[in-house]
């Protein structure tokens, strides 16, 4: 028999074992209370003046400044199912961890993963990728169904600011967002409340960080951040409308959260995010570019479209779009007579005969014909294709091929009106169905241009257009195809030079609504008769950037220069703030007289026209700076530019038309002297403004050939 003392020890051991077991079970059953950060196992990734630190058992993370003061703490995630259940990382128990070397389109790096124990047959993985030489991280949630039954997913929030005590005070934080939706590979600036990039500037700590979304095409995703109770609240939300079954043995991956921190400028944040998007979302090759098209309301007709097209031909608009609503029966591909001919190819011919390139709007998922195994019928009697079925993809491709054969030059895809019950029968989200449909059309389009439908009311003001361009301009520079925006023709009746320049910056197509204001054909020609200016926002951390840098021209002599535009209201930047893509000294000059500006010069414009400044590299030979009277300095009109060092010859061509009274400026270093030259048929006078030649250029353009000799 045990002694009393031995019995007491035995009971104590049993109680201790029971407590340990309960602790372990609690760890796997959920509701684990997080430890203080100083007691957690973490990975820490410093960059610049910031450090990202993540708990390697709970997948919560925080952001610290250069003095290791937490600015954002306990950031987690949540998952919502259709039955109402909501899980957070605190409900999933203590996780295991792993890390593996990876290769990706963004570079080599390490994948850090937190693997939570199974809960109701579901395993959740939190994955964080850190790259060897990139100033950003990627985070995502992977949900794996290891059970025997499907579960229906509603929402994943791969990032959640938790509670009022998250550390990120709303006071003293400058904030800007980029409002976009993604239609397949196309970013579309829209009026839907979807935000894909948020830039935070914590002024007190001189720390910028940004949160962005990189889409998978499976969910409607957005960033929802707002100041409340003294702190920033919100989440990155991936909404799987109208719900998605995670079948047994399968998995779902959330959209990726792009996390940039410690980056020197908002412009660099814009650069790295846009580059990441372009690398992870392959674009259709050689998509034909259309600068603008005209259209009519959905209840309009072909006669009205022809009249509208003829009205805009003189402004350089050559394309006309038949809008949605043209079919007699949805999906039949037959025109609604008498508004459109029954044989829609007759409409294409009518538009071509009028000198216009015809386009047409379709819902690619509408289907007309006998039921097949790849379609569903909705309660209203309409039939819908399942774009996840290869057989349905072939049908979509056949429809596109028929439109091409009928003479259409481009297709605009409206977001499908496929009802939720049809999507549920396909186990497809609305986003996935639209994305697959766009990809099917692009695959079959051949030499036809394809664009998603414009998604918001027409813009009117310079500020609105600058905000829209800020959302997509950098992406466009990386080859991302941008969706269209509607333009109300009434805004062009008396356009300011600011508005004309802002419209020229917009990198996507313009959908014109309304009659041409014939009195401003010059302004319209500047907008529609030329390619968009490849411009980037310098002050990208503001909602409607006022300072822009244009792309540069290249010739046989290499890098030439760029233009800088300061719009009205801009007065907080210096020339030294401008980031140039060539790490060589530059000469800044005024576009009105070619005179030099100092780096300490403040950029401001109090007029209705932008301040235009040229930036040209400092070289030991004569350089063409640019041409006055144009917001892009006509850098896009310079061709065959060449410098011959041995002959001392600077030559090239300035292509017309250009504004009357335009002056080309050539900077001549003190070590060189002009000996002779011609611009068109006129000899160049040797009069020099300081070291700058001022060469009048006729409206039709001109070739130039200038001879110099080196001073001894």
PDB file of N, CA, C and O in Angstrom, residues 182-224:
ATOM      1  N   UNK A 182      -9.627  44.373 -61.271  1.00  0.00           N
ATOM      2  CA  UNK A 182      -8.901  43.601 -62.275  1.00  0.00           C
ATOM      3  C   UNK A 182      -9.902  42.747 -63.042  1.00  0.00           C
ATOM      4  O   UNK A 182     -10.647  41.963 -62.466  1.00  0.00           O
ATOM      5  N   UNK A 183      -9.917  42.942 -64.354  1.00  0.00           N
ATOM      6  CA  UNK A 183     -10.715  42.119 -65.258  1.00  0.00           C
ATOM      7  C   UNK A 183      -9.731  41.262 -66.048  1.00  0.00           C
ATOM      8  O   UNK A 183      -9.122  41.727 -67.009  1.00  0.00           O
ATOM      9  N   UNK A 184      -9.544  40.016 -65.603  1.00  0.00           N
ATOM     10  CA  UNK A 184      -8.488  39.210 -66.190  1.00  0.00           C
ATOM     11  C   UNK A 184      -7.161  39.884 -65.907  1.00  0.00           C
ATOM     12  O   UNK A 184      -6.848  40.253 -64.773  1.00  0.00           O
ATOM     13  N   UNK A 185      -6.347  40.073 -66.945  1.00  0.00           N
ATOM     14  CA  UNK A 185      -5.042  40.710 -66.780  1.00  0.00           C
ATOM     15  C   UNK A 185      -5.127  42.235 -66.861  1.00  0.00           C
ATOM     16  O   UNK A 185      -4.110  42.912 -66.771  1.00  0.00           O
ATOM     17  N   UNK A 186      -6.341  42.786 -67.025  1.00  0.00           N
ATOM     18  CA  UNK A 186      -6.498  44.228 -67.226  1.00  0.00           C
ATOM     19  C   UNK A 186      -6.819  44.937 -65.912  1.00  0.00           C
ATOM     20  O   UNK A 186      -7.835  44.638 -65.289  1.00  0.00           O
ATOM     21  N   UNK A 187      -6.001  45.905 -65.491  1.00  0.00           N
ATOM     22  CA  UNK A 187      -6.445  46.792 -64.422  1.00  0.00           C
ATOM     23  C   UNK A 187      -7.420  47.819 -64.983  1.00  0.00           C
ATOM     24  O   UNK A 187      -7.174  48.422 -66.022  1.00  0.00           O
ATOM     25  N   UNK A 188      -8.552  47.991 -64.305  1.00  0.00           N
ATOM     26  CA  UNK A 188      -9.587  48.927 -64.750  1.00  0.00           C
ATOM     27  C   UNK A 188      -9.855  49.905 -63.619  1.00  0.00           C
ATOM     28  O   UNK A 188     -10.222  49.497 -62.514  1.00  0.00           O
ATOM     29  N   UNK A 189      -9.627  51.172 -63.894  1.00  0.00           N
ATOM     30  CA  UNK A 189      -9.935  52.204 -62.901  1.00  0.00           C
ATOM     31  C   UNK A 189     -11.443  52.338 -62.853  1.00  0.00           C
ATOM     32  O   UNK A 189     -12.085  52.601 -63.870  1.00  0.00           O
ATOM     33  N   UNK A 190     -12.038  52.141 -61.657  1.00  0.00           N
ATOM     34  CA  UNK A 190     -13.486  52.059 -61.647  1.00  0.00           C
ATOM     35  C   UNK A 190     -14.134  52.675 -60.433  1.00  0.00           C
ATOM     36  O   UNK A 190     -13.480  53.038 -59.456  1.00  0.00           O
ATOM     37  N   UNK A 191     -15.469  52.752 -60.498  1.00  0.00           N
ATOM     38  CA  UNK A 191     -16.216  53.326 -59.395  1.00  0.00           C
ATOM     39  C   UNK A 191     -16.648  52.264 -58.397  1.00  0.00           C
ATOM     40  O   UNK A 191     -17.314  52.571 -57.420  1.00  0.00           O
ATOM     41  N   UNK A 192     -16.322  51.004 -58.621  1.00  0.00           N
ATOM     42  CA  UNK A 192     -16.560  49.997 -57.608  1.00  0.00           C
ATOM     43  C   UNK A 192     -15.572  50.225 -56.464  1.00  0.00           C
ATOM     44  O   UNK A 192     -14.430  50.614 -56.692  1.00  0.00           O
ATOM     45  N   UNK A 193     -15.998  50.001 -55.217  1.00  0.00           N
ATOM     46  CA  UNK A 193     -15.102  50.302 -54.086  1.00  0.00           C
ATOM     47  C   UNK A 193     -14.027  49.234 -53.908  1.00  0.00           C
ATOM     48  O   UNK A 193     -13.972  48.539 -52.899  1.00  0.00           O
ATOM     49  N   UNK A 194     -13.181  49.087 -54.910  1.00  0.00           N
ATOM     50  CA  UNK A 194     -12.086  48.125 -54.833  1.00  0.00           C
ATOM     51  C   UNK A 194     -10.766  48.866 -54.916  1.00  0.00           C
ATOM     52  O   UNK A 194     -10.529  49.635 -55.847  1.00  0.00           O
ATOM     53  N   UNK A 195      -9.907  48.640 -53.936  1.00  0.00           N
ATOM     54  CA  UNK A 195      -8.633  49.348 -53.837  1.00  0.00           C
ATOM     55  C   UNK A 195      -7.519  48.316 -53.800  1.00  0.00           C
ATOM     56  O   UNK A 195      -7.563  47.370 -53.014  1.00  0.00           O
ATOM     57  N   UNK A 196      -6.514  48.510 -54.639  1.00  0.00           N
ATOM     58  CA  UNK A 196      -5.481  47.490 -54.808  1.00  0.00           C
ATOM     59  C   UNK A 196      -4.137  47.879 -54.209  1.00  0.00           C
ATOM     60  O   UNK A 196      -3.277  47.023 -54.041  1.00  0.00           O
ATOM     61  N   UNK A 197      -3.931  49.143 -53.894  1.00  0.00           N
ATOM     62  CA  UNK A 197      -2.676  49.574 -53.303  1.00  0.00           C
ATOM     63  C   UNK A 197      -2.959  50.699 -52.325  1.00  0.00           C
ATOM     64  O   UNK A 197      -3.667  51.645 -52.654  1.00  0.00           O
ATOM     65  N   UNK A 198      -2.428  50.574 -51.105  1.00  0.00           N
ATOM     66  CA  UNK A 198      -2.555  51.613 -50.082  1.00  0.00           C
ATOM     67  C   UNK A 198      -1.151  52.004 -49.633  1.00  0.00           C
ATOM     68  O   UNK A 198      -0.339  51.141 -49.282  1.00  0.00           O
ATOM     69  N   UNK A 199      -0.862  53.304 -49.652  1.00  0.00           N
ATOM     70  CA  UNK A 199       0.450  53.819 -49.275  1.00  0.00           C
ATOM     71  C   UNK A 199       0.296  54.635 -47.996  1.00  0.00           C
ATOM     72  O   UNK A 199      -0.482  55.595 -47.941  1.00  0.00           O
ATOM     73  N   UNK A 200       1.022  54.244 -46.949  1.00  0.00           N
ATOM     74  CA  UNK A 200       1.012  54.937 -45.669  1.00  0.00           C
ATOM     75  C   UNK A 200       2.357  55.649 -45.483  1.00  0.00           C
ATOM     76  O   UNK A 200       3.412  55.027 -45.630  1.00  0.00           O
ATOM     77  N   UNK A 201       2.313  56.913 -45.129  1.00  0.00           N
ATOM     78  CA  UNK A 201       3.521  57.669 -44.806  1.00  0.00           C
ATOM     79  C   UNK A 201       3.404  58.113 -43.356  1.00  0.00           C
ATOM     80  O   UNK A 201       2.654  59.037 -43.028  1.00  0.00           O
ATOM     81  N   UNK A 202       4.136  57.429 -42.465  1.00  0.00           N
ATOM     82  CA  UNK A 202       4.118  57.769 -41.041  1.00  0.00           C
ATOM     83  C   UNK A 202       5.129  58.894 -40.848  1.00  0.00           C
ATOM     84  O   UNK A 202       6.328  58.648 -40.658  1.00  0.00           O
ATOM     85  N   UNK A 203       4.648  60.121 -40.929  1.00  0.00           N
ATOM     86  CA  UNK A 203       5.522  61.292 -41.007  1.00  0.00           C
ATOM     87  C   UNK A 203       6.429  61.397 -39.791  1.00  0.00           C
ATOM     88  O   UNK A 203       7.631  61.667 -39.909  1.00  0.00           O
ATOM     89  N   UNK A 204       5.880  61.159 -38.611  1.00  0.00           N
ATOM     90  CA  UNK A 204       6.648  61.308 -37.371  1.00  0.00           C
ATOM     91  C   UNK A 204       7.881  60.418 -37.360  1.00  0.00           C
ATOM     92  O   UNK A 204       8.934  60.794 -36.841  1.00  0.00           O
ATOM     93  N   UNK A 205       7.767  59.231 -37.938  1.00  0.00           N
ATOM     94  CA  UNK A 205       8.867  58.264 -37.923  1.00  0.00           C
ATOM     95  C   UNK A 205       9.603  58.191 -39.261  1.00  0.00           C
ATOM     96  O   UNK A 205      10.475  57.338 -39.427  1.00  0.00           O
ATOM     97  N   UNK A 206       9.204  59.061 -40.199  1.00  0.00           N
ATOM     98  CA  UNK A 206       9.837  59.075 -41.522  1.00  0.00           C
ATOM     99  C   UNK A 206       9.879  57.666 -42.120  1.00  0.00           C
ATOM    100  O   UNK A 206      10.897  57.227 -42.646  1.00  0.00           O
ATOM    101  N   UNK A 207       8.762  56.964 -42.023  1.00  0.00           N
ATOM    102  CA  UNK A 207       8.687  55.585 -42.524  1.00  0.00           C
ATOM    103  C   UNK A 207       7.491  55.449 -43.458  1.00  0.00           C
ATOM    104  O   UNK A 207       6.359  55.788 -43.095  1.00  0.00           O
ATOM    105  N   UNK A 208       7.758  54.973 -44.649  1.00  0.00           N
ATOM    106  CA  UNK A 208       6.688  54.665 -45.599  1.00  0.00           C
ATOM    107  C   UNK A 208       6.521  53.155 -45.675  1.00  0.00           C
ATOM    108  O   UNK A 208       7.504  52.419 -45.713  1.00  0.00           O
ATOM    109  N   UNK A 209       5.278  52.720 -45.718  1.00  0.00           N
ATOM    110  CA  UNK A 209       5.030  51.315 -46.025  1.00  0.00           C
ATOM    111  C   UNK A 209       3.768  51.234 -46.867  1.00  0.00           C
ATOM    112  O   UNK A 209       2.956  52.165 -46.901  1.00  0.00           O
ATOM    113  N   UNK A 210       3.632  50.140 -47.569  1.00  0.00           N
ATOM    114  CA  UNK A 210       2.506  49.994 -48.492  1.00  0.00           C
ATOM    115  C   UNK A 210       1.994  48.566 -48.454  1.00  0.00           C
ATOM    116  O   UNK A 210       2.757  47.613 -48.235  1.00  0.00           O
ATOM    117  N   UNK A 211       0.703  48.428 -48.675  1.00  0.00           N
ATOM    118  CA  UNK A 211       0.047  47.128 -48.764  1.00  0.00           C
ATOM    119  C   UNK A 211      -0.691  47.080 -50.099  1.00  0.00           C
ATOM    120  O   UNK A 211      -1.463  47.992 -50.416  1.00  0.00           O
ATOM    121  N   UNK A 212      -0.428  46.058 -50.877  1.00  0.00           N
ATOM    122  CA  UNK A 212      -1.059  45.920 -52.184  1.00  0.00           C
ATOM    123  C   UNK A 212      -1.607  44.518 -52.362  1.00  0.00           C
ATOM    124  O   UNK A 212      -1.296  43.595 -51.594  1.00  0.00           O
ATOM    125  N   UNK A 213      -2.415  44.341 -53.379  1.00  0.00           N
ATOM    126  CA  UNK A 213      -2.972  43.033 -53.715  1.00  0.00           C
ATOM    127  C   UNK A 213      -2.500  42.613 -55.099  1.00  0.00           C
ATOM    128  O   UNK A 213      -2.513  43.412 -56.036  1.00  0.00           O
ATOM    129  N   UNK A 214      -2.071  41.361 -55.212  1.00  0.00           N
ATOM    130  CA  UNK A 214      -1.704  40.768 -56.495  1.00  0.00           C
ATOM    131  C   UNK A 214      -2.738  39.693 -56.788  1.00  0.00           C
ATOM    132  O   UNK A 214      -2.798  38.667 -56.097  1.00  0.00           O
ATOM    133  N   UNK A 215      -3.579  39.890 -57.796  1.00  0.00           N
ATOM    134  CA  UNK A 215      -4.765  39.045 -57.966  1.00  0.00           C
ATOM    135  C   UNK A 215      -4.458  37.669 -58.538  1.00  0.00           C
ATOM    136  O   UNK A 215      -3.540  37.498 -59.345  1.00  0.00           O
ATOM    137  N   UNK A 216      -5.261  36.693 -58.114  1.00  0.00           N
ATOM    138  CA  UNK A 216      -5.236  35.363 -58.716  1.00  0.00           C
ATOM    139  C   UNK A 216      -6.359  35.196 -59.727  1.00  0.00           C
ATOM    140  O   UNK A 216      -6.362  34.250 -60.501  1.00  0.00           O
ATOM    141  N   UNK A 217      -7.338  36.120 -59.700  1.00  0.00           N
ATOM    142  CA  UNK A 217      -8.489  36.009 -60.588  1.00  0.00           C
ATOM    143  C   UNK A 217      -9.613  35.182 -60.015  1.00  0.00           C
ATOM    144  O   UNK A 217     -10.632  34.967 -60.684  1.00  0.00           O
ATOM    145  N   UNK A 218      -9.504  34.743 -58.756  1.00  0.00           N
ATOM    146  CA  UNK A 218     -10.524  33.891 -58.150  1.00  0.00           C
ATOM    147  C   UNK A 218     -11.512  34.666 -57.289  1.00  0.00           C
ATOM    148  O   UNK A 218     -12.600  34.172 -57.013  1.00  0.00           O
ATOM    149  N   UNK A 219     -11.140  35.854 -56.848  1.00  0.00           N
ATOM    150  CA  UNK A 219     -11.987  36.575 -55.896  1.00  0.00           C
ATOM    151  C   UNK A 219     -12.077  38.049 -56.261  1.00  0.00           C
ATOM    152  O   UNK A 219     -11.236  38.580 -56.979  1.00  0.00           O
ATOM    153  N   UNK A 220     -13.129  38.699 -55.748  1.00  0.00           N
ATOM    154  CA  UNK A 220     -13.223  40.152 -55.804  1.00  0.00           C
ATOM    155  C   UNK A 220     -12.495  40.664 -54.569  1.00  0.00           C
ATOM    156  O   UNK A 220     -12.949  40.465 -53.445  1.00  0.00           O
ATOM    157  N   UNK A 221     -11.374  41.315 -54.782  1.00  0.00           N
ATOM    158  CA  UNK A 221     -10.502  41.651 -53.666  1.00  0.00           C
ATOM    159  C   UNK A 221     -10.308  43.153 -53.554  1.00  0.00           C
ATOM    160  O   UNK A 221     -10.279  43.872 -54.551  1.00  0.00           O
ATOM    161  N   UNK A 222     -10.162  43.600 -52.305  1.00  0.00           N
ATOM    162  CA  UNK A 222      -9.990  45.022 -52.060  1.00  0.00           C
ATOM    163  C   UNK A 222      -9.289  45.232 -50.734  1.00  0.00           C
ATOM    164  O   UNK A 222      -9.256  44.342 -49.877  1.00  0.00           O
ATOM    165  N   UNK A 223      -8.735  46.421 -50.567  1.00  0.00           N
ATOM    166  CA  UNK A 223      -8.159  46.854 -49.298  1.00  0.00           C
ATOM    167  C   UNK A 223      -9.161  47.788 -48.630  1.00  0.00           C
ATOM    168  O   UNK A 223      -9.592  48.773 -49.239  1.00  0.00           O
ATOM    169  N   UNK A 224      -9.533  47.480 -47.396  1.00  0.00           N
ATOM    170  CA  UNK A 224     -10.504  48.286 -46.661  1.00  0.00           C
ATOM    171  C   UNK A 224      -9.824  48.858 -45.424  1.00  0.00           C
ATOM    172  O   UNK A 224      -9.750  48.193 -44.388  1.00  0.00           O
TER     173      UNK A 224
END
